[in-house]
Structure formats: C-alpha cells, structure tokens
Coordinates of C-alpha atoms in Angstrom, one line a residue:
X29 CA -5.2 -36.1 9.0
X30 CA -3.5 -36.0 5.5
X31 CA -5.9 -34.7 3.5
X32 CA -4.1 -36.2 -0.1
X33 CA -5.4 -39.5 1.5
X34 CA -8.8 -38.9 1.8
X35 CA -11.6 -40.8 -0.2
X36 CA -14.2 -38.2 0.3
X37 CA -13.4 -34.5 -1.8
X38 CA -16.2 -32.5 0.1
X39 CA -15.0 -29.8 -2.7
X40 CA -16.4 -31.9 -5.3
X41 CA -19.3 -32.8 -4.3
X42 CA -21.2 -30.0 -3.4
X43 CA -19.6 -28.3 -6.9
X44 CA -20.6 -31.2 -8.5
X45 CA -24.7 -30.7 -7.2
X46 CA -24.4 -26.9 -8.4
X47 CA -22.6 -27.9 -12.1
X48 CA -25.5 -30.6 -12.9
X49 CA -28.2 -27.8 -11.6
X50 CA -27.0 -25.1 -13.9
X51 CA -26.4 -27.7 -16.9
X52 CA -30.2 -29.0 -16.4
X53 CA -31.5 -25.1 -16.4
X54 CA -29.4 -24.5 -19.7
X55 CA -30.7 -27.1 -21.6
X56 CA -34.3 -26.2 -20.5
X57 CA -33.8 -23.1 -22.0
X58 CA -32.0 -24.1 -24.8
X59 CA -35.3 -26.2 -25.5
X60 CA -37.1 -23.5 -25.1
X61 CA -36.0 -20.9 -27.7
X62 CA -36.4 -24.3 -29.7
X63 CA -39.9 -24.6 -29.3
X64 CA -40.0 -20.6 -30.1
X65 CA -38.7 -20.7 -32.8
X66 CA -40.3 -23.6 -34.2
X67 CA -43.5 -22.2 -33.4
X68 CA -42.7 -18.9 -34.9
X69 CA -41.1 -20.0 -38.1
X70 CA -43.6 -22.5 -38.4
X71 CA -44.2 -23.5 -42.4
X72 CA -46.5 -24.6 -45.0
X73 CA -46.2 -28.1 -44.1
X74 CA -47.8 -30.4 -47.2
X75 CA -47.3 -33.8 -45.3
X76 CA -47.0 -34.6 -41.5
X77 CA -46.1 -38.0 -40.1
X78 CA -47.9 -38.4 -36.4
X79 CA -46.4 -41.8 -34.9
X80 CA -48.4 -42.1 -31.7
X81 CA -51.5 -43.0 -32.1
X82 CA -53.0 -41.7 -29.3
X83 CA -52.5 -37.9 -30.8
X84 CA -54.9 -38.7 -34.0
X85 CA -57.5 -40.2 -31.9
X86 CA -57.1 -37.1 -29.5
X87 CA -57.8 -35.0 -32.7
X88 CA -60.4 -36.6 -34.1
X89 CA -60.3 -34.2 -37.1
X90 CA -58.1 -33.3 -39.8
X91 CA -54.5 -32.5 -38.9
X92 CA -54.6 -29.2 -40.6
X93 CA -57.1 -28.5 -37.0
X94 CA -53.4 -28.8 -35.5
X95 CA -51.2 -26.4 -37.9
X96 CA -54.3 -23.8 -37.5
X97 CA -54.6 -24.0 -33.9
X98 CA -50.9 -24.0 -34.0
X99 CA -50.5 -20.6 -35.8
X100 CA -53.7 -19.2 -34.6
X101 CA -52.4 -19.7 -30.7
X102 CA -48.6 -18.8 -31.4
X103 CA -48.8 -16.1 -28.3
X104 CA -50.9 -18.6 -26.0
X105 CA -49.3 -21.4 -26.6
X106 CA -45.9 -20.3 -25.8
X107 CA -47.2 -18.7 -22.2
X108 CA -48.0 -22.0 -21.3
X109 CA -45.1 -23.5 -22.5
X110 CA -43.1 -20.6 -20.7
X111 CA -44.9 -20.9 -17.2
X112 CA -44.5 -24.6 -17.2
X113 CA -40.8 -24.8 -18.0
X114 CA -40.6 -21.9 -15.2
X115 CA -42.3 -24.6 -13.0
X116 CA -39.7 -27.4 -14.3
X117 CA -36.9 -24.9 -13.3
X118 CA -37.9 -24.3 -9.9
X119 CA -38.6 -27.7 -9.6
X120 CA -34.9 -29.1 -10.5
X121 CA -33.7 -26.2 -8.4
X122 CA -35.3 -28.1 -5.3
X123 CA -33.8 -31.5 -6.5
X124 CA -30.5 -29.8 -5.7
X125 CA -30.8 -28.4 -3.0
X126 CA -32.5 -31.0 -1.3
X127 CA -29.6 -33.1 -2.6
X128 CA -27.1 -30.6 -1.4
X129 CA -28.8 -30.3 2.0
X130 CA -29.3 -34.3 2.4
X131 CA -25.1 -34.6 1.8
X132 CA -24.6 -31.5 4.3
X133 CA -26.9 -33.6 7.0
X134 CA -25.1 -36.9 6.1
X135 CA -21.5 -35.2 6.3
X136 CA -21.9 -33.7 10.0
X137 CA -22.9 -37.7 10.9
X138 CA -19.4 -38.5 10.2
X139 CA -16.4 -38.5 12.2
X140 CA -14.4 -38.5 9.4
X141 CA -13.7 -37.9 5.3
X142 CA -12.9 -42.1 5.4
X143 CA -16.6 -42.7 5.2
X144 CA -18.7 -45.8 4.7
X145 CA -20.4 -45.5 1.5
X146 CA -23.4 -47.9 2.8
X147 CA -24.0 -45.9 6.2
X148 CA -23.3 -41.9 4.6
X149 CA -25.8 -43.4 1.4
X150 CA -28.4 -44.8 3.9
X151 CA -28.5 -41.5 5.6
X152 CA -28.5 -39.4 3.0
X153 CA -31.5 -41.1 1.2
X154 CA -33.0 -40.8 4.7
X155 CA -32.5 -37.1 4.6
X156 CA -33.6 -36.8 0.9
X157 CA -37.3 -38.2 1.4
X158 CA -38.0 -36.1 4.7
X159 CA -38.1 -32.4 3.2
X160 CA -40.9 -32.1 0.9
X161 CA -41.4 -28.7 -0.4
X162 CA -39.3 -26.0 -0.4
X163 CA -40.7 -24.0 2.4
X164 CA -39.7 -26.5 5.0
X165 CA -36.4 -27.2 3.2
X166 CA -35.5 -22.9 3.1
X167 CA -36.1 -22.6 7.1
X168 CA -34.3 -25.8 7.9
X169 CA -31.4 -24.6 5.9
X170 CA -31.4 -21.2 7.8
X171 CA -31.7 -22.6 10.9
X172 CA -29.1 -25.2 10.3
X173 CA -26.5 -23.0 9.4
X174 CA -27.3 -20.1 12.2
X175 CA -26.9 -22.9 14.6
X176 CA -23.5 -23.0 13.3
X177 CA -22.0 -20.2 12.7
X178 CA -24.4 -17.0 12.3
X179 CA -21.2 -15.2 10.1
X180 CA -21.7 -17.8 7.0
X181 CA -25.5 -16.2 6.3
X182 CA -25.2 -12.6 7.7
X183 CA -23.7 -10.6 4.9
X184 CA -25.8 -12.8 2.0
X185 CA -29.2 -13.1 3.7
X186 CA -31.2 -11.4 0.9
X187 CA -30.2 -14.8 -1.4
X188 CA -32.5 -16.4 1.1
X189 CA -35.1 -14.0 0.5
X190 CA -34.9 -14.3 -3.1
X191 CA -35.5 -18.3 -2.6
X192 CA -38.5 -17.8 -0.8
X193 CA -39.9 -15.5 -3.1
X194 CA -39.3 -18.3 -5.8
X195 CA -40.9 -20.4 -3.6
X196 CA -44.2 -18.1 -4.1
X197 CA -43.9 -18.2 -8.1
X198 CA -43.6 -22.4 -7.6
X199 CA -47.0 -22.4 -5.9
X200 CA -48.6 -20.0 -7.8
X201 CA -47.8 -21.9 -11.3
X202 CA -48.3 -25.7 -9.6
X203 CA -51.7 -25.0 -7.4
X204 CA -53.5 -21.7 -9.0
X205 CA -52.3 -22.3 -12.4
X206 CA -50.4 -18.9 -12.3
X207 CA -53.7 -16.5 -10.9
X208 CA -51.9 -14.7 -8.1
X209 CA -53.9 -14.4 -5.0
X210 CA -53.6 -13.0 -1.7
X211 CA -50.7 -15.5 -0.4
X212 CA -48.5 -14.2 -3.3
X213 CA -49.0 -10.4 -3.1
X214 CA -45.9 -9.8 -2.2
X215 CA -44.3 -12.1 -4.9
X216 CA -41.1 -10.1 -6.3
X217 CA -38.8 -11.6 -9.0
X218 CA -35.3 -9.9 -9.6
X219 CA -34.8 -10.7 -13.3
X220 CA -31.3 -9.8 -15.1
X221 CA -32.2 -8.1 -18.6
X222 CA -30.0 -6.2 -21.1
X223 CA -30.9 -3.1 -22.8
X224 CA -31.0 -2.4 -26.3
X225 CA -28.9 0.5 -25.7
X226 CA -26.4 -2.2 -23.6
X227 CA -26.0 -4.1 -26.7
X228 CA -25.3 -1.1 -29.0
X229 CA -23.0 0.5 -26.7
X230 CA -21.0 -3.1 -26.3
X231 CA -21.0 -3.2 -30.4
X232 CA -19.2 0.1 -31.0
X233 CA -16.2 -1.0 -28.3
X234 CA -16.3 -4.2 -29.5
X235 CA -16.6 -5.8 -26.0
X236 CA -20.1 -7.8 -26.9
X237 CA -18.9 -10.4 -24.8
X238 CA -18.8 -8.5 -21.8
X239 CA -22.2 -6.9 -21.0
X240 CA -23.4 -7.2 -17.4
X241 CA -27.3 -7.6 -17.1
X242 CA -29.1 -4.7 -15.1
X243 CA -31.6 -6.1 -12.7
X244 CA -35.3 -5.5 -13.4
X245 CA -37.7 -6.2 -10.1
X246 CA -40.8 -8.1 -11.7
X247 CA -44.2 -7.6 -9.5
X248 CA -47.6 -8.9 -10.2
X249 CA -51.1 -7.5 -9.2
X250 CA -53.5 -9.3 -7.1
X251 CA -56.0 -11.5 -9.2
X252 CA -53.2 -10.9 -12.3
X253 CA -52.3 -14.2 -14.0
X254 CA -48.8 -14.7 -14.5
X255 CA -47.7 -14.8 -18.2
X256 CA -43.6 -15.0 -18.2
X257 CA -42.2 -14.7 -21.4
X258 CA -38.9 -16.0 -22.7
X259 CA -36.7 -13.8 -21.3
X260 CA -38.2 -13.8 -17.9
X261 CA -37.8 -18.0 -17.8
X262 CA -34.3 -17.8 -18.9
X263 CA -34.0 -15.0 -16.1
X264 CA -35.6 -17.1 -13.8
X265 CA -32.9 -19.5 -13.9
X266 CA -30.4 -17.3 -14.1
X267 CA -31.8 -16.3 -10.5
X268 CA -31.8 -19.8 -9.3
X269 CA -28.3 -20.4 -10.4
X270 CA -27.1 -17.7 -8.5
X271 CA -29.3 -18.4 -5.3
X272 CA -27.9 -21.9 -5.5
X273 CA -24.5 -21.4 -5.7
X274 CA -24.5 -19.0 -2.6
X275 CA -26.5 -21.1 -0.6
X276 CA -24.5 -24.4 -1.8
X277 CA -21.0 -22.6 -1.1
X278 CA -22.9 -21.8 2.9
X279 CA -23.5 -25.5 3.0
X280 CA -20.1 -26.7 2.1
X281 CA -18.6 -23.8 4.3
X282 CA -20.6 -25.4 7.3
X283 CA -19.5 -29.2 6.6
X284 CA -15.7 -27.9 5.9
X285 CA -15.8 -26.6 9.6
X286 CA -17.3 -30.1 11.0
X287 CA -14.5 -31.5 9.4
X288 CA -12.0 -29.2 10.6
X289 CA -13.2 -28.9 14.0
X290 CA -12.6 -32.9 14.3
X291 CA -9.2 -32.6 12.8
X292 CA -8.2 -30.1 15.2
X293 CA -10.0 -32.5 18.0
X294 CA -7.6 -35.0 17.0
X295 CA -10.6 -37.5 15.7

C-alpha cells in the first residue's frame, strides 16, 4: 500500500487529540492565575456595573456585601475555585482519552487507511457513549493493549498507575466534595515543583529557561479535605499531560501495528 495515497494520517490524529488536551489545560490555568490575581489585587472599586439580573436578586443587599465577602474570603474562595478547575482538568483529560480510545476501537474495525467516513464516524460515536467514567475506560485500555502486544505497556506501566490515582482525586472532588475517605486512602499525586533555590541557581548561569521540576509526592490523611492550591492545579495538569501523551502514543503504537499487520497480509 503506498502510504503517500492514504486519506487517513493515523499520525495526526491521535497528535491531534493530545495538542487540543494540553491547549484546553493551559488556558484553564492561564484563567486561573487570572482569577488569582484579580482576587488578590482586588481595589477600591467606587462603581460596579452587574448586567445579569439574576446576581442582584441573589444578593438582595448592597453590592459592597460582594467586595467584602470578596476580600474577607480571598483564601476560601480561591480553594474552591482551585478544587473545581482541578475537577474541570481531570474531566477534559477523560474527553480525550475517551476520544483517543473510541478512534483506536474504530481504526482496528478497518481493513484499511481508505476508510468510510460514515461507517469509522458511526463507530466511533458508538464507542464514545459506551465508556462512562474513567475506571472502566483505564482497565479497558490496559486490557486492550496487553491483548496486543504486552511490550507497548511493560516498561511504562506506572503512567497507568498514576491515571488511576487521578481517578481517586476526580471522585473525591465530584462525590465527597474533596473529604477524603476510606476509598481514597491511598490517593498519591506526583506534582512537578521548582525550588526557590532552582530558580536562583538558574539566574546566576543564566539558563532560567531551562529548569527541570523535581517531583513532590502529595498524600492526604483520612477524613482531610483536599485544599489544592495554585501550583498543585497547574501541577495537576502537568501530570495529566504527561500520562496522556504516553498512553495516547500506546494507543497509536497498537493501531500502527493493525495497519501494518494488514499491509504485510497483503489486505
């Protein structure tokens, strides 16, 4: 099969799932130093203009309640808006791999890269609406790919770890409003950080641009509410980011074989 011919780039695709995952996670935390800094810088505001109606008669009171509420709750108010963007993170994450895994499922239908468009779409929706939550999805995936070849896993395996342990933190922010219990116990986040002494170090060589984060392994008691801070969201989805594109690259790997194996079949 001349592959210059083909009207299907499996490449692209799956790179294409991985680039729109890591630019919805930078914008969500772009927004989110936003919001900090808004909320931190916040100033004597002598006239506010409220445009939705709804807000005033939610008030019900002066809007100075608002700015005083606002700058009386500036640490509060920003764990909430922290966990939840966390939750939005994870949640986008699962968009794309459930979209990565529906085009994996789809692809091995095919007998070859000169698909129907109707019949791989069809199938792909298909696939799209059966895995619900991310549990399912992260053993299917496994299994999937072991079934395939057990070499495309075995020397990246803890990625797989670290998705279920994200997995744990979804659940705990979505159903228990962040109180761990005894179903997240063993909830471990690896979070990338960079010292003071990092940054310091990279100013006098003048190589600033260059700093590596260290990892830092973030654990939470039982009964402890979880109350991520900035850092800790953005390292969130820097985490997810890098689970993704591992497990995305193992799903393209497996597809790229289908594809080969029928080329070399003669199909």
């Amino acid at each position: 099969m001349n592959k210059k011919k083909m009207e299907f780039q499996l490449d692209k695709e799956f790179i294409s799932i991985q680039n729109q995952l890591t630019s919805n996670l930078e914008i969500l935390c772009a927004d989110l130093h936003a919001i900090r800094l808004s909320l931190i810088n916040m100033p004597k505001l002598k006239e506010i203009s409220i445009p939705n109606p709804y807000i005033t008669y939610f008030l019900k009171e002066d809007i100075n309640s608002f700015i005083n509420h606002a700058k009386g709750n500036i640490d509060q108010i920003l764990v909430r808006i922290n966990n939840n963007y966390a939750l939005n993170i994870i949640n986008i994450f699962e968009l794309k791999i459930k979209e990565a895994y529906g085009l994996l499922l789809a692809l091995r239908k095919q007998k070859s890269l000169s698909l129907s468009g109707k019949s791989l779409q069809e199938f792909y929706l298909g696939e799209m609406n059966k895995y619900k939550t991310l549990g399912v999805l992260v053993n299917e995936i496994i299994e999937k790919i072991n079934s395939i070849d057990k070499n495309i896993i075995k020397d990246e395996d803890q990625y797989y770890n670290y998705f279920k342990n994200y997995i744990l933190l979804r659940n705990c922010l979505s159903h228990k409003n962040g109180l761990v219990t005894n179903n997240e116990i063993d909830l471990e986040i690896r979070l990338p950080i960079i010292t003071q002494a990092q940054i310091d170090d990279a100013i006098k060589k003048g190589n600033i641009n260059k700093i590596n984060p260290k990892t830092l392994i973030k654990r939470w008691q039982l009964n402890e509410h979880i109350q991520l801070k900035l850092n800790e969201v953005e390292g969130i989805a820097y985490g997810l980011m890098k689970v993704s594109n591992v497990i995305i690259k193992h799903m393209y790997k497996v597809t790229d074989k289908h594809f080969a194996g029928l080329e070399k079949a003669g199909k």
